[in-house]
Structure formats: structure tokens, C-alpha cells
mmCIF file of C-alpha atoms in Angstrom:
data_model
loop_
_atom_site.group_PDB
_atom_site.id
_atom_site.type_symbol
_atom_site.label_atom_id
_atom_site.label_comp_id
_atom_site.label_asym_id
_atom_site.label_seq_id
_atom_site.Cartn_x
_atom_site.Cartn_y
_atom_site.Cartn_z
ATOM 1 C CA MET Q 1 102.893 93.482 69.392
ATOM 2 C CA SER Q 2 104.345 96.988 68.987
ATOM 3 C CA ARG Q 3 104.924 96.292 65.294
ATOM 4 C CA HIS Q 4 101.179 95.969 64.693
ATOM 5 C CA VAL Q 5 99.600 98.683 66.870
ATOM 6 C CA GLU Q 6 99.759 102.451 67.093
ATOM 7 C CA HIS Q 7 99.652 102.554 70.877
ATOM 8 C CA MET Q 8 99.628 100.347 73.972
ATOM 9 C CA TRP Q 9 98.204 101.044 77.434
ATOM 10 C CA ALA Q 10 99.846 99.842 80.639
ATOM 11 C CA LEU Q 11 97.420 99.521 83.554
ATOM 12 C CA ASN Q 12 100.376 99.036 85.900
ATOM 13 C CA PRO Q 13 103.141 101.623 85.437
ATOM 14 C CA ASP Q 14 105.909 99.097 86.159
ATOM 15 C CA LEU Q 15 105.111 97.548 82.760
ATOM 16 C CA MET Q 16 106.415 100.741 81.177
ATOM 17 C CA HIS Q 17 109.936 99.474 81.878
ATOM 18 C CA PHE Q 18 109.364 96.840 79.177
ATOM 19 C CA LEU Q 19 107.310 98.718 76.580
ATOM 20 C CA PRO Q 20 108.574 101.040 73.819
ATOM 21 C CA ALA Q 21 108.425 104.577 75.216
ATOM 22 C CA ASP Q 22 107.169 106.083 71.953
ATOM 23 C CA LYS Q 23 104.240 103.674 71.711
ATOM 24 C CA ALA Q 24 103.037 103.159 75.273
ATOM 25 C CA SER Q 25 101.600 105.113 78.187
ATOM 26 C CA PHE Q 26 100.099 104.485 81.609
ATOM 27 C CA LEU Q 27 96.320 104.226 81.942
ATOM 28 C CA PRO Q 28 94.725 104.026 85.431
ATOM 29 C CA TYR Q 29 92.101 101.418 86.282
ATOM 30 C CA ALA Q 30 88.557 102.636 85.675
ATOM 31 C CA ILE Q 31 86.525 101.754 88.773
ATOM 32 C CA ASN Q 32 83.162 103.086 89.854
ATOM 33 C CA MET Q 33 81.163 102.067 92.941
ATOM 34 C CA PRO Q 34 78.096 104.342 92.987
ATOM 35 C CA ASN Q 35 76.021 101.997 95.159
ATOM 36 C CA HIS Q 36 78.537 101.761 98.008
ATOM 37 C CA ALA Q 37 78.877 104.778 100.292
ATOM 38 C CA ALA Q 38 82.142 105.382 102.143
ATOM 39 C CA GLN Q 39 82.263 103.837 105.621
ATOM 40 C CA TRP Q 40 85.181 105.413 107.457
ATOM 41 C CA PRO Q 41 87.497 103.508 109.834
ATOM 42 C CA THR Q 42 86.710 103.427 113.535
ATOM 43 C CA THR Q 43 88.895 105.376 115.958
ATOM 44 C CA CYS Q 44 88.860 102.953 118.902
ATOM 45 C CA GLY Q 45 88.894 99.257 119.710
ATOM 46 C CA PRO Q 46 90.978 96.607 117.930
ATOM 47 C CA LEU Q 47 92.300 97.615 114.536
ATOM 48 C CA ARG Q 48 90.359 95.553 112.003
ATOM 49 C CA VAL Q 49 92.756 94.749 109.158
ATOM 50 C CA VAL Q 50 91.605 93.128 105.918
ATOM 51 C CA HIS Q 51 93.817 91.498 103.301
ATOM 52 C CA ALA Q 52 92.576 89.777 100.115
ATOM 53 C CA PRO Q 53 95.410 87.696 98.662
ATOM 54 C CA THR Q 54 94.600 86.320 95.210
ATOM 55 C CA ASN Q 55 98.099 84.819 95.485
ATOM 56 C CA ARG Q 56 99.775 84.806 98.903
ATOM 57 C CA ASP Q 57 103.310 84.662 97.534
ATOM 58 C CA ILE Q 58 102.800 87.578 95.131
ATOM 59 C CA LYS Q 59 100.967 89.686 97.710
ATOM 60 C CA GLY Q 60 103.537 89.054 100.461
ATOM 61 C CA THR Q 61 100.885 87.663 102.801
ATOM 62 C CA HIS Q 62 103.319 85.831 105.091
ATOM 63 C CA TYR Q 63 105.002 89.145 105.972
ATOM 64 C CA LEU Q 64 101.653 90.482 107.127
ATOM 65 C CA LEU Q 65 100.892 87.336 109.128
ATOM 66 C CA GLU Q 66 104.272 87.545 110.864
ATOM 67 C CA ALA Q 67 103.904 91.254 111.677
ATOM 68 C CA VAL Q 68 100.401 90.820 113.094
ATOM 69 C CA GLU Q 69 101.430 87.787 115.164
ATOM 70 C CA ARG Q 70 104.410 89.674 116.559
ATOM 71 C CA LEU Q 71 102.341 92.738 117.395
ATOM 72 C CA ASN Q 72 99.507 90.801 119.017
ATOM 73 C CA ALA Q 73 102.045 88.929 121.126
ATOM 74 C CA ILE Q 74 103.124 92.263 122.618
ATOM 75 C CA ARG Q 75 99.758 94.042 122.565
ATOM 76 C CA GLN Q 76 97.281 91.220 122.861
ATOM 77 C CA GLY Q 77 94.171 91.566 120.727
ATOM 78 C CA SER Q 78 95.194 94.909 119.278
ATOM 79 C CA ILE Q 79 94.745 93.739 115.670
ATOM 80 C CA GLU Q 80 91.975 91.604 114.184
ATOM 81 C CA LEU Q 81 93.177 90.293 110.815
ATOM 82 C CA THR Q 82 90.766 88.902 108.220
ATOM 83 C CA LEU Q 83 92.027 87.173 105.080
ATOM 84 C CA VAL Q 84 89.440 87.306 102.303
ATOM 85 C CA GLU Q 85 89.763 84.131 100.264
ATOM 86 C CA GLY Q 86 87.332 81.821 98.509
ATOM 87 C CA ILE Q 87 84.143 83.861 99.024
ATOM 88 C CA SER Q 88 81.813 85.728 96.674
ATOM 89 C CA ASN Q 89 82.352 89.360 95.735
ATOM 90 C CA GLU Q 90 79.209 90.321 97.662
ATOM 91 C CA GLN Q 91 80.486 88.609 100.810
ATOM 92 C CA ALA Q 92 83.910 90.190 100.347
ATOM 93 C CA LEU Q 93 82.415 93.676 100.078
ATOM 94 C CA ARG Q 94 80.661 93.165 103.408
ATOM 95 C CA VAL Q 95 84.020 92.323 104.996
ATOM 96 C CA TYR Q 96 85.726 95.320 103.367
ATOM 97 C CA ARG Q 97 83.076 97.702 104.706
ATOM 98 C CA GLU Q 98 83.859 96.632 108.271
ATOM 99 C CA ALA Q 99 87.625 97.182 107.920
ATOM 100 C CA ASP Q 100 89.654 99.922 109.604
ATOM 101 C CA LEU Q 101 92.689 99.236 107.414
ATOM 102 C CA VAL Q 102 93.209 97.379 104.134
ATOM 103 C CA VAL Q 103 96.550 95.833 103.179
ATOM 104 C CA ASP Q 104 96.924 95.335 99.423
ATOM 105 C CA GLN Q 105 100.373 94.030 98.437
ATOM 106 C CA LEU Q 106 103.847 94.338 99.925
ATOM 107 C CA LEU Q 107 106.096 93.247 97.048
ATOM 108 C CA ILE Q 108 104.963 94.193 93.549
ATOM 109 C CA GLY Q 109 105.377 97.967 93.707
ATOM 110 C CA TRP Q 110 101.973 99.246 92.595
ATOM 111 C CA TYR Q 111 98.408 98.916 93.794
ATOM 112 C CA GLY Q 112 95.626 96.863 92.231
ATOM 113 C CA GLY Q 113 91.932 97.264 91.592
ATOM 114 C CA PHE Q 114 91.233 95.913 95.080
ATOM 115 C CA ALA Q 115 93.028 98.904 96.607
ATOM 116 C CA VAL Q 116 90.952 101.331 94.534
ATOM 117 C CA GLU Q 117 87.743 99.616 95.638
ATOM 118 C CA ALA Q 118 88.889 99.891 99.261
ATOM 119 C CA MET Q 119 89.608 103.613 98.837
ATOM 120 C CA LEU Q 120 86.130 104.178 97.408
ATOM 121 C CA LEU Q 121 84.709 102.375 100.455
ATOM 122 C CA GLY Q 122 86.499 104.871 102.711
ATOM 123 C CA LYS Q 123 89.347 102.624 103.842
ATOM 124 C CA PRO Q 124 93.012 103.584 104.308
ATOM 125 C CA VAL Q 125 95.228 101.325 102.210
ATOM 126 C CA VAL Q 126 98.691 99.947 102.955
ATOM 127 C CA VAL Q 127 100.608 99.102 99.792
ATOM 128 C CA ARG Q 128 104.162 99.014 98.531
ATOM 129 C CA ILE Q 129 104.880 101.678 95.901
ATOM 130 C CA HIS Q 130 108.209 101.440 94.105
ATOM 131 C CA GLU Q 131 109.858 104.806 93.571
ATOM 132 C CA ASP Q 132 111.045 103.892 90.085
ATOM 133 C CA VAL Q 133 107.511 103.604 88.663
ATOM 134 C CA LEU Q 134 106.426 107.075 89.702
ATOM 135 C CA LYS Q 135 108.154 108.656 86.703
ATOM 136 C CA PHE Q 136 105.556 106.995 84.472
ATOM 137 C CA ILE Q 137 102.515 108.653 86.060
ATOM 138 C CA PRO Q 138 101.421 112.315 85.898
ATOM 139 C CA TYR Q 139 103.082 114.637 88.414
ATOM 140 C CA GLU Q 140 99.737 115.594 89.975
ATOM 141 C CA MET Q 141 98.793 111.942 90.419
ATOM 142 C CA LYS Q 142 102.153 111.239 92.043
ATOM 143 C CA ARG Q 143 101.628 114.171 94.433
ATOM 144 C CA ASP Q 144 98.125 113.021 95.382
ATOM 145 C CA LEU Q 145 99.209 109.396 95.784
ATOM 146 C CA GLY Q 146 101.748 110.331 98.442
ATOM 147 C CA GLU Q 147 98.918 111.515 100.699
ATOM 148 C CA SER Q 148 96.423 108.815 99.776
ATOM 149 C CA VAL Q 149 98.106 105.506 100.641
ATOM 150 C CA ILE Q 150 100.407 104.214 103.367
ATOM 151 C CA ASN Q 151 103.581 103.052 101.641
ATOM 152 C CA ALA Q 152 105.052 99.992 103.367
ATOM 153 C CA ASN Q 153 107.281 97.023 102.600
ATOM 154 C CA PRO Q 154 108.161 93.764 104.404
ATOM 155 C CA TYR Q 155 110.957 95.476 106.347
ATOM 156 C CA ASN Q 156 108.922 98.310 107.868
ATOM 157 C CA LEU Q 157 105.475 96.711 107.992
ATOM 158 C CA TYR Q 158 105.592 96.023 111.736
ATOM 159 C CA ASP Q 159 106.443 99.646 112.526
ATOM 160 C CA THR Q 160 103.776 100.789 110.058
ATOM 161 C CA LEU Q 161 101.113 98.762 111.865
ATOM 162 C CA VAL Q 162 102.237 100.187 115.210
ATOM 163 C CA GLN Q 163 101.864 103.708 113.822
ATOM 164 C CA CYS Q 164 98.411 102.865 112.500
ATOM 165 C CA LEU Q 165 97.397 101.569 115.930
ATOM 166 C CA ASP Q 166 98.736 104.576 117.766
ATOM 167 C CA ASN Q 167 97.409 107.234 115.388
ATOM 168 C CA ARG Q 168 93.878 106.346 114.374
ATOM 169 C CA THR Q 169 93.188 109.992 113.513
ATOM 170 C CA GLN Q 170 95.858 109.817 110.808
ATOM 171 C CA LEU Q 171 94.137 106.749 109.381
ATOM 172 C CA MET Q 172 91.006 108.824 108.911
ATOM 173 C CA THR Q 173 93.029 111.498 107.109
ATOM 174 C CA VAL Q 174 94.540 108.913 104.745
ATOM 175 C CA ALA Q 175 91.130 107.299 104.169
ATOM 176 C CA GLN Q 176 89.579 110.608 103.153
ATOM 177 C CA ALA Q 177 92.515 111.479 100.892
ATOM 178 C CA GLY Q 178 92.376 108.014 99.305
ATOM 179 C CA TYR Q 179 88.652 108.367 98.681
ATOM 180 C CA GLU Q 180 89.156 111.638 96.804
ATOM 181 C CA TYR Q 181 92.181 110.223 94.970
ATOM 182 C CA ALA Q 182 90.226 107.216 93.690
ATOM 183 C CA ARG Q 183 87.284 109.376 92.631
ATOM 184 C CA LYS Q 184 89.615 111.730 90.749
ATOM 185 C CA TRP Q 185 92.158 109.451 89.079
ATOM 186 C CA HIS Q 186 90.169 106.232 88.676
ATOM 187 C CA SER Q 187 86.885 107.750 87.567
ATOM 188 C CA PRO Q 188 85.645 106.058 84.374
ATOM 189 C CA LYS Q 189 85.081 109.523 82.896
ATOM 190 C CA HIS Q 190 88.686 110.512 83.559
ATOM 191 C CA VAL Q 191 90.047 107.280 82.117
ATOM 192 C CA ALA Q 192 87.779 107.607 79.082
ATOM 193 C CA SER Q 193 89.044 111.145 78.523
ATOM 194 C CA LEU Q 194 92.610 109.831 78.335
ATOM 195 C CA THR Q 195 91.721 107.253 75.706
ATOM 196 C CA LEU Q 196 89.677 109.762 73.715
ATOM 197 C CA GLU Q 197 92.593 112.184 73.746
ATOM 198 C CA ARG Q 198 94.927 109.479 72.446
ATOM 199 C CA TYR Q 199 92.540 108.294 69.734
ATOM 200 C CA GLY Q 200 91.874 111.879 68.715
ATOM 201 C CA ALA Q 201 95.594 112.492 68.274
ATOM 202 C CA ALA Q 202 95.908 109.319 66.222
ATOM 203 C CA LEU Q 203 93.099 110.398 63.900
ATOM 204 C CA ALA Q 204 94.338 113.964 63.463
#
């Protein structure tokens, strides 16, 4: 494809490993949810965790199931896990709004549109971020991301969930940071400005 185009966009920065550096750049998802106000996580009661696996193997769902089962065996009823599968988008949004914590994916190394939607709904997001993709995103975005998601993998997920249970105030801090992060970096206006800048340079 690179032989026939002037530029290519990668919506996931890990794709930059496979694209020609002089003809490709990272472009964030453009997501806007003006009709859905943020509903922040609760600070008491069972931790309501939501996970929406489009593909359980790719998302690492079985690691989450194992961690939750192990934790609830020790601290009975401390986590209420809901898997969102096979329902309409409207029904799914109702489930997301009731969540205290959203788990995106634990294997791939970057977050998806689902995570951005969760941030805009005021939810803290657990996701695996690979260190080697951060070089492809702007420095300021990398800095903000570190405060806006909870970075976890299959090997530390159990401990991560324990920390989330024991520090609900920190979950609120992450949720608020994630909300601002999504509004800043995934705003359609911001994403459009990046494409306009690129097209303008191509036409100059």
C-alpha cells in the first residue's frame, strides 16, 4: 500500500512497528459522547467490574476470571464481575454506567475504543500498555496516559484488583484523569486537527 499513498494512519501505535516510518504516523481514535455525563465510581460496597470481550482469547478474559475467582474466594463478595457480551449498545452503556472499574484488555498492549468510551463515562480503566509502543505517541500524551489508566498484565492483575479494592479514592483520581485524557486526546476536533495538519503539509 505504501507505494500508492502519501501517508498512512495507525489507530493503534503498535502497528507502527510494521509501517514505513517516513510514511506513517499514529492517529488517536475520535470518540465523542456528548449525551452521556460522567458517572463516577462508588467508594464503598462491592467493586463492580465490567469487561466487554469482543474476543475472550485476544482480550485475556480468562486471566480476569481467574483473578476475580481467587480474590472472591478470600474476600467473599468483594468483586461483582459483569461480562458484556451479546447485547445491544444501548444495553451495554447502561451496564458501563453502573461500573466502578472497567477492564479493557490484558494482552495486546494498547487500549481500544471501548476504553475511551469508559473514560468518558467517568470510569477508571485497567489495560495493558506495552512500553515499546509509547515511542510512537506524543510525549505529552504519554505523560497524561500514565496518570489516566491502570496498567496491568496477567501476572500482576490479582494484585492490581486488590489495590483497587483497598484504595477506592485512588480509583476516583484515575477516573477523573482518564475523563480529561479522553476529552483532550480523543476529541474529534483534536483528531481532525492532526489530519488537517498532515493534508496541509502534503498540499504545500
